mmCIF file of C-alpha atoms in Angstrom:
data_model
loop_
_atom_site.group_PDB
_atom_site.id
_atom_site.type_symbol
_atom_site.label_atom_id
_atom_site.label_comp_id
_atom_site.label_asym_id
_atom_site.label_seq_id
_atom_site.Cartn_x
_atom_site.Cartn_y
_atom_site.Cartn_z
ATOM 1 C CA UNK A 80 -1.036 1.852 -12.199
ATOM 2 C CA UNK A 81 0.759 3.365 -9.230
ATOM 3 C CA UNK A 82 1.318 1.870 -5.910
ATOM 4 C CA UNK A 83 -2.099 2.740 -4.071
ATOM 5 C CA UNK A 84 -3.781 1.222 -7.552
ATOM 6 C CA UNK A 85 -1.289 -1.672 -7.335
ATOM 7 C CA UNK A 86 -1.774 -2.122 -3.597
ATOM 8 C CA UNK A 87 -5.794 -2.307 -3.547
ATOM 9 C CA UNK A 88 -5.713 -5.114 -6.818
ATOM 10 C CA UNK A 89 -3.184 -7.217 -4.966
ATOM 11 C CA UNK A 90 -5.296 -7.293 -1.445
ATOM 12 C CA UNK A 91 -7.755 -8.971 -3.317
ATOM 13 C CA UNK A 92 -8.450 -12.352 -4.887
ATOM 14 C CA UNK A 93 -9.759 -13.629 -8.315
ATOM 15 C CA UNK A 94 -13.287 -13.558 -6.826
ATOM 16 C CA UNK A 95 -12.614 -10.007 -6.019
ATOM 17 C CA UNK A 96 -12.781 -10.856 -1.787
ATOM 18 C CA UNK A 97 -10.255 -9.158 0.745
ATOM 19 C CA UNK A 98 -6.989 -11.318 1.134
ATOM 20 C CA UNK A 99 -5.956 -9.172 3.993
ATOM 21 C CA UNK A 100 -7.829 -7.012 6.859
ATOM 22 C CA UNK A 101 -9.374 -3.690 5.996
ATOM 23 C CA UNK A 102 -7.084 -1.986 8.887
ATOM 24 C CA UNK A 103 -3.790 -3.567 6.956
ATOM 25 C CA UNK A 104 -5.326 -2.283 3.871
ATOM 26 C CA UNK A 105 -5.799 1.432 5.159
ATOM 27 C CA UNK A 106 -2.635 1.495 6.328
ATOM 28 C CA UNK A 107 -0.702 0.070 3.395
ATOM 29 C CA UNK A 108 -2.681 3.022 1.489
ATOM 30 C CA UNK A 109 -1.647 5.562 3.449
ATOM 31 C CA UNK A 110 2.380 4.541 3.148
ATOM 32 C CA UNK A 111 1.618 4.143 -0.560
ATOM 33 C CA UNK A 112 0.269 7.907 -0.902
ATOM 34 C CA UNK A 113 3.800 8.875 1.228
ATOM 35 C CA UNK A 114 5.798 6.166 -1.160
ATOM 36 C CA UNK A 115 4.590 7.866 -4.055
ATOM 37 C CA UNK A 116 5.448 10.986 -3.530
ATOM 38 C CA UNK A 117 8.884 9.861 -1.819
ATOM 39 C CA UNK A 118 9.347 8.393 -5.606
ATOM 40 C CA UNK A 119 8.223 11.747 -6.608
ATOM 41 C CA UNK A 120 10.911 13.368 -4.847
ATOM 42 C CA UNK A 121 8.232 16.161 -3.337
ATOM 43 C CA UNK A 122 8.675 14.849 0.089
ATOM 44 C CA UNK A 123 11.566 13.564 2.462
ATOM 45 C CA UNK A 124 11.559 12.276 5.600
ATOM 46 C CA UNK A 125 14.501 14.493 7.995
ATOM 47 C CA UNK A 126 14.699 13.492 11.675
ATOM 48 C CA UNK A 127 12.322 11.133 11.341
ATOM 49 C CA UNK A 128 9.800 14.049 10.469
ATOM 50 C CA UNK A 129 8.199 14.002 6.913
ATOM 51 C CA UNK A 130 9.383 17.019 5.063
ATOM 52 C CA UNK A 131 7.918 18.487 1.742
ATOM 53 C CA UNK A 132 10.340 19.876 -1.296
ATOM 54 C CA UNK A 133 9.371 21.548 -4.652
ATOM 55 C CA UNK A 134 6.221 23.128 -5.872
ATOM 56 C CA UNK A 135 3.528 22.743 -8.455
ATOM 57 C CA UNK A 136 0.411 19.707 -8.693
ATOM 58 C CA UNK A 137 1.618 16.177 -9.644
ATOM 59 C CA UNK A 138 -1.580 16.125 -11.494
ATOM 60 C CA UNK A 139 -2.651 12.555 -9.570
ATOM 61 C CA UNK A 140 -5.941 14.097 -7.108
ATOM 62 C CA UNK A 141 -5.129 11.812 -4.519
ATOM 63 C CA UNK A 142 -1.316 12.913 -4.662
ATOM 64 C CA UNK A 143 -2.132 16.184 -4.767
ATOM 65 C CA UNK A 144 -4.442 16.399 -1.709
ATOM 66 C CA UNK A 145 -2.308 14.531 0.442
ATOM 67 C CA UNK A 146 1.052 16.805 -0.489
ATOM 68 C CA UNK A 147 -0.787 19.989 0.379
ATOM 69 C CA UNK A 148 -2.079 18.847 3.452
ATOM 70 C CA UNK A 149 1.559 17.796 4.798
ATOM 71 C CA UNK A 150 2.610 21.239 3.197
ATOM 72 C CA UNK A 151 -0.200 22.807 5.325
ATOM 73 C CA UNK A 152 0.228 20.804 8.131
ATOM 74 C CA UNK A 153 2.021 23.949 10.796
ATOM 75 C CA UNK A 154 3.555 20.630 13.165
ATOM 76 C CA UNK A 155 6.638 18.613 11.768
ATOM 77 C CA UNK A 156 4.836 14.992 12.287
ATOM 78 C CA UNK A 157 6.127 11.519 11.663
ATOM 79 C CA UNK A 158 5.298 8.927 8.949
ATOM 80 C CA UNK A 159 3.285 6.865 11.435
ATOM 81 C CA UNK A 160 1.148 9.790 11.974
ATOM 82 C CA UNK A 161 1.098 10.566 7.830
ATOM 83 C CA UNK A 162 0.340 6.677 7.534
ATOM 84 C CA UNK A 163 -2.593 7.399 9.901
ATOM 85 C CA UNK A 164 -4.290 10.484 8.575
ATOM 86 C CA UNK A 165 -3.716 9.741 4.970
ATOM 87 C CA UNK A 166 -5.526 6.011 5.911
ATOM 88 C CA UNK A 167 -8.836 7.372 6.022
ATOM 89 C CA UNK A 168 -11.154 6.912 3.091
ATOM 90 C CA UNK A 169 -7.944 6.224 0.322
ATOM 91 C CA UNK A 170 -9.686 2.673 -0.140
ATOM 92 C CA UNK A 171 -12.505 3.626 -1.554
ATOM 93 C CA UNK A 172 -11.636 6.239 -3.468
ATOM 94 C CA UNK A 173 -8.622 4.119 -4.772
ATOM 95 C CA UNK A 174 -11.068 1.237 -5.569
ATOM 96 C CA UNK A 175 -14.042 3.829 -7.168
ATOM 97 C CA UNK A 176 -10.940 4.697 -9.671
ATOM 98 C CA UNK A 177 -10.245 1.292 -10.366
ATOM 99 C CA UNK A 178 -13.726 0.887 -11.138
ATOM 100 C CA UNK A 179 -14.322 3.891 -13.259
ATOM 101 C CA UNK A 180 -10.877 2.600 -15.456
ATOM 102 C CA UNK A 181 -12.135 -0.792 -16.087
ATOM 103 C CA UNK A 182 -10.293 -2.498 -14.038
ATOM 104 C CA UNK A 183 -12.617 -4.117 -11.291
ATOM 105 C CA UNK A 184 -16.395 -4.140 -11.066
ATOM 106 C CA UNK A 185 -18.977 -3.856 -8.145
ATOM 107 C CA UNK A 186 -20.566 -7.243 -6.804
ATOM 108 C CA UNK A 187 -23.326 -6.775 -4.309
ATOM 109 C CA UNK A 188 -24.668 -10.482 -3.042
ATOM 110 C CA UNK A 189 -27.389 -9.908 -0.206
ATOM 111 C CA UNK A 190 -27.144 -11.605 2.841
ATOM 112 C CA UNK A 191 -29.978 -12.724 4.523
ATOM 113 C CA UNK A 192 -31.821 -10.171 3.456
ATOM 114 C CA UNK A 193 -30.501 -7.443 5.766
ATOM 115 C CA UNK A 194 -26.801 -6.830 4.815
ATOM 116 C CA UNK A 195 -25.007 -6.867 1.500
ATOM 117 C CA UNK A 196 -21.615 -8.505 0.933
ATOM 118 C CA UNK A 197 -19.957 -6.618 -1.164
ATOM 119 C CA UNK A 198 -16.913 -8.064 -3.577
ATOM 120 C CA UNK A 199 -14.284 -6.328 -6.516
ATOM 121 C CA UNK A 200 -13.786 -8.979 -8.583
ATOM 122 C CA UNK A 201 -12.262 -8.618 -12.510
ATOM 123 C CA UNK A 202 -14.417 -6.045 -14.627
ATOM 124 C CA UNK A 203 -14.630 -8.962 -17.662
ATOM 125 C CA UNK A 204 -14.505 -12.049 -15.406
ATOM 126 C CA UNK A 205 -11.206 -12.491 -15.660
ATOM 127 C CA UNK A 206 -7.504 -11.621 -13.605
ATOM 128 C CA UNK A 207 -7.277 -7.955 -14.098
ATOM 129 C CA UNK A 208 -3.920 -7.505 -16.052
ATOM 130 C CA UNK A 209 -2.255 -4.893 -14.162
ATOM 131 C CA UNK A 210 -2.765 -7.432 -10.481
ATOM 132 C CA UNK A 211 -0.769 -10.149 -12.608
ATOM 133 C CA UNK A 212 1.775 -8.047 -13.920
ATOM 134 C CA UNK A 213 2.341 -6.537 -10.111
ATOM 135 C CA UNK A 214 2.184 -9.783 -9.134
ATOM 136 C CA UNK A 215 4.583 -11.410 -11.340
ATOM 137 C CA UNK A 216 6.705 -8.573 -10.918
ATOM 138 C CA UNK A 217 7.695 -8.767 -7.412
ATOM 139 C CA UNK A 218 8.058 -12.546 -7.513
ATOM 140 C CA UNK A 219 10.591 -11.997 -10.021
ATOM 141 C CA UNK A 220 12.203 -9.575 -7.460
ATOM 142 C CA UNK A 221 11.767 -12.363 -4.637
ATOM 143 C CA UNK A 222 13.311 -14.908 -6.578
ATOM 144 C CA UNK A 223 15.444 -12.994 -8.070
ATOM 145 C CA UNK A 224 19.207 -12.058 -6.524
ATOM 146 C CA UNK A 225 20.039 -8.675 -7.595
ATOM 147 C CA UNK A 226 19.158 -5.127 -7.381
ATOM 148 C CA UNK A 227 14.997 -4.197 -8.328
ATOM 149 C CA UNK A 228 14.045 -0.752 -9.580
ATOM 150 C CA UNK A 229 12.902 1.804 -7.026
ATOM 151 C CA UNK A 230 9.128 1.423 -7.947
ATOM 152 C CA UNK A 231 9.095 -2.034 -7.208
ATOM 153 C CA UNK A 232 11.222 -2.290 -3.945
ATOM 154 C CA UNK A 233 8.515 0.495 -2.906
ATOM 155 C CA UNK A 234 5.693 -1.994 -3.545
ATOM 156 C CA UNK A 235 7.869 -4.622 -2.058
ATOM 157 C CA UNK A 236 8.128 -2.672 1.151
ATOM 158 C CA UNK A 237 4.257 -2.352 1.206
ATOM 159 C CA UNK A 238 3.721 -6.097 0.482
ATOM 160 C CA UNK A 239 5.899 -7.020 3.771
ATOM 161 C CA UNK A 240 4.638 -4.198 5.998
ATOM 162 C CA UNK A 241 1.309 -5.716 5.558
ATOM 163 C CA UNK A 242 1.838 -9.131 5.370
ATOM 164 C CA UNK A 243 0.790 -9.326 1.805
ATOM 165 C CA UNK A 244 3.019 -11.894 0.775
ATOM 166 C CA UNK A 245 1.419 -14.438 2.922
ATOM 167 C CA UNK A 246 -1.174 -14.750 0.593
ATOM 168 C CA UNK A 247 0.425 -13.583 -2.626
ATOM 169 C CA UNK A 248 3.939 -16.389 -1.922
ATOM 170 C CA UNK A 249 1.973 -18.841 0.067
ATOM 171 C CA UNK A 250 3.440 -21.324 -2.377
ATOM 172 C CA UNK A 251 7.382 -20.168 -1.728
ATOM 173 C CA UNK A 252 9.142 -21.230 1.333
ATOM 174 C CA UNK A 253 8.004 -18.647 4.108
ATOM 175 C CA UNK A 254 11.677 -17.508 5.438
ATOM 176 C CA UNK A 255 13.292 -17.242 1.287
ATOM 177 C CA UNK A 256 10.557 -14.367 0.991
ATOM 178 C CA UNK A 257 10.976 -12.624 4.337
ATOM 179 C CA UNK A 258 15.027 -12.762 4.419
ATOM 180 C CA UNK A 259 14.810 -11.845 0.384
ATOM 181 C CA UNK A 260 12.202 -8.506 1.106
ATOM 182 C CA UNK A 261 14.027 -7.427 3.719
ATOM 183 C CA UNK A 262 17.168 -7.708 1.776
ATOM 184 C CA UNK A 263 15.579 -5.904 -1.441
ATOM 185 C CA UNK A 264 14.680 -3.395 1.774
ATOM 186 C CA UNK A 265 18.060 -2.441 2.351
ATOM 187 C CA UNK A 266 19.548 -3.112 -1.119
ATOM 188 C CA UNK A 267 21.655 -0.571 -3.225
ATOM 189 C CA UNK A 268 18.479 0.269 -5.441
ATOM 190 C CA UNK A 269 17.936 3.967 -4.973
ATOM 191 C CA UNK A 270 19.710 7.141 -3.212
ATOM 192 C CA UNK A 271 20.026 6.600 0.501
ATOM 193 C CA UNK A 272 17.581 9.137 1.322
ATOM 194 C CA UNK A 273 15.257 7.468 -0.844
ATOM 195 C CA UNK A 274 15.764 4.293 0.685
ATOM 196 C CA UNK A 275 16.055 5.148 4.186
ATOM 197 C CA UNK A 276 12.416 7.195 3.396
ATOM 198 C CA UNK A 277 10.799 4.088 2.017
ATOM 199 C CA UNK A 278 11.888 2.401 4.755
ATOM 200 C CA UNK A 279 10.739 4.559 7.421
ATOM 201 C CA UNK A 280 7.467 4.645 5.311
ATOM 202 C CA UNK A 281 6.960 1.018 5.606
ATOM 203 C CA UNK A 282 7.806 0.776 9.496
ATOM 204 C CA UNK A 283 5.726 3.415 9.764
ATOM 205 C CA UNK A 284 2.870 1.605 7.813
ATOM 206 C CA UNK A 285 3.344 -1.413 10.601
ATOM 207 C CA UNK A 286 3.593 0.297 13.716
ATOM 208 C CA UNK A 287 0.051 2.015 12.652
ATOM 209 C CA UNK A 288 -1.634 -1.469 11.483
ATOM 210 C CA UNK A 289 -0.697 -2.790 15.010
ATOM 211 C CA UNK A 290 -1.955 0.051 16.843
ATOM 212 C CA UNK A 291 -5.416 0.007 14.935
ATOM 213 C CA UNK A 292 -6.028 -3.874 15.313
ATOM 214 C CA UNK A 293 -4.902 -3.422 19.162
ATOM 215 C CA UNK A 294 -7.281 -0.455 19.755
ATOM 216 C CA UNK A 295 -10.249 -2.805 17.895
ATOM 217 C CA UNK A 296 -9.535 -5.685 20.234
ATOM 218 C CA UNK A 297 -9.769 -4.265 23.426
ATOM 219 C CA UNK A 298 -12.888 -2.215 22.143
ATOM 220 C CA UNK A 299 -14.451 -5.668 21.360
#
């Protein structure tokens, strides 16, 4: 599973319902595509601008897409703006693959007999395995006191820029979590310009969620 896979299982619940909203969702996506491929080491962010480096397909199509169009992209734009533009239609495509593996399955309950509700819960009726493992895995990190491999303080980042672990850690004192993700944040886990990256991904991934749910309300 990578982070967009790990991302979309965790924002939802046994019964396969949304934990978070759709806009925190999008942009949690988006800064997973840019984690990924920060992980990858075929992009960088220099000046606050995201940057691309190497050549050749990843072989992921999601990756893929979304390196060439930063490598296509003529203006030098920021990860807010990556977070943004990379936002739009990852969740379904994300969730379609997570179907087509296995992993979650397509419930369609009709509502009054005019709209649908539509729900992702377990394939077989049970926990898929990969949302307890991710699970289990960064509340090992939060509980934990030392350094956490680079994958996981990436998903870590994405769990606190949208508020994930409000739902996830609801059981763990509220300030251990916060004060422990932002230390795994700035933690001696990868390179610097790794780091720095991820975290310039995930304030990225914020500033955009806050922007989106702003622009909804006064629309409303």
């Amino acid at each position: 599973m990578n982070l967009l896979e790990e991302l979309t299982l965790l924002a939802h619940d046994q019964l396969g319902r949304r934990v978070i909203d759709n806009t925190r969702i999008d942009h949690g996506l988006g800064g997973a595509l840019l984690l990924e491929l920060v992980l990858a080491e075929r992009i960088d962010v220099a000046d606050r601008r995201v940057v691309t480096r190497g050549d050749g397909p990843l072989g992921d199509a999601l990756l893929d897409e979304a390196l060439d169009r930063i490598a296509a992209d003529r203006r030098s734009r920021k990860p807010v703006d990556w977070v943004k533009r990379l936002a739009k239609g990852a969740r379904h495509r994300v969730i379609e693959r997570l179907v087509a593996a296995g992993a979650l399955r397509v419930e369609r309950t009709p509502v009054l007999g005019i709209f649908s509700r539509t729900r992702y819960p377990g394939a077989h009726g049970a926990e898929p395995a990969a949302r307890a493992e991710a699970r289990e895995r960064l509340r090992g990190a939060i509980l934990g006191s030392g350094p956490v491999l680079p994958r996981t303080a990436a998903l870590c980042a994405l769990v606190a820029a949208t508020e994930l672990d409000r739902k996830l850690f609801a059981d763990l004192d509220r300030k251990l979590v916060r004060a422990r993700l932002k230390e795994i944040g700035q933690g001696e886990w990868a390179a610097a310009a790794v780091r720095k990256a991820i975290q310039d991904v995930q304030a990225a991934i914020m500033a955009g969620a806050v922007v989106a749910s702003t622009a909804a309300a006064v629309s409303s």
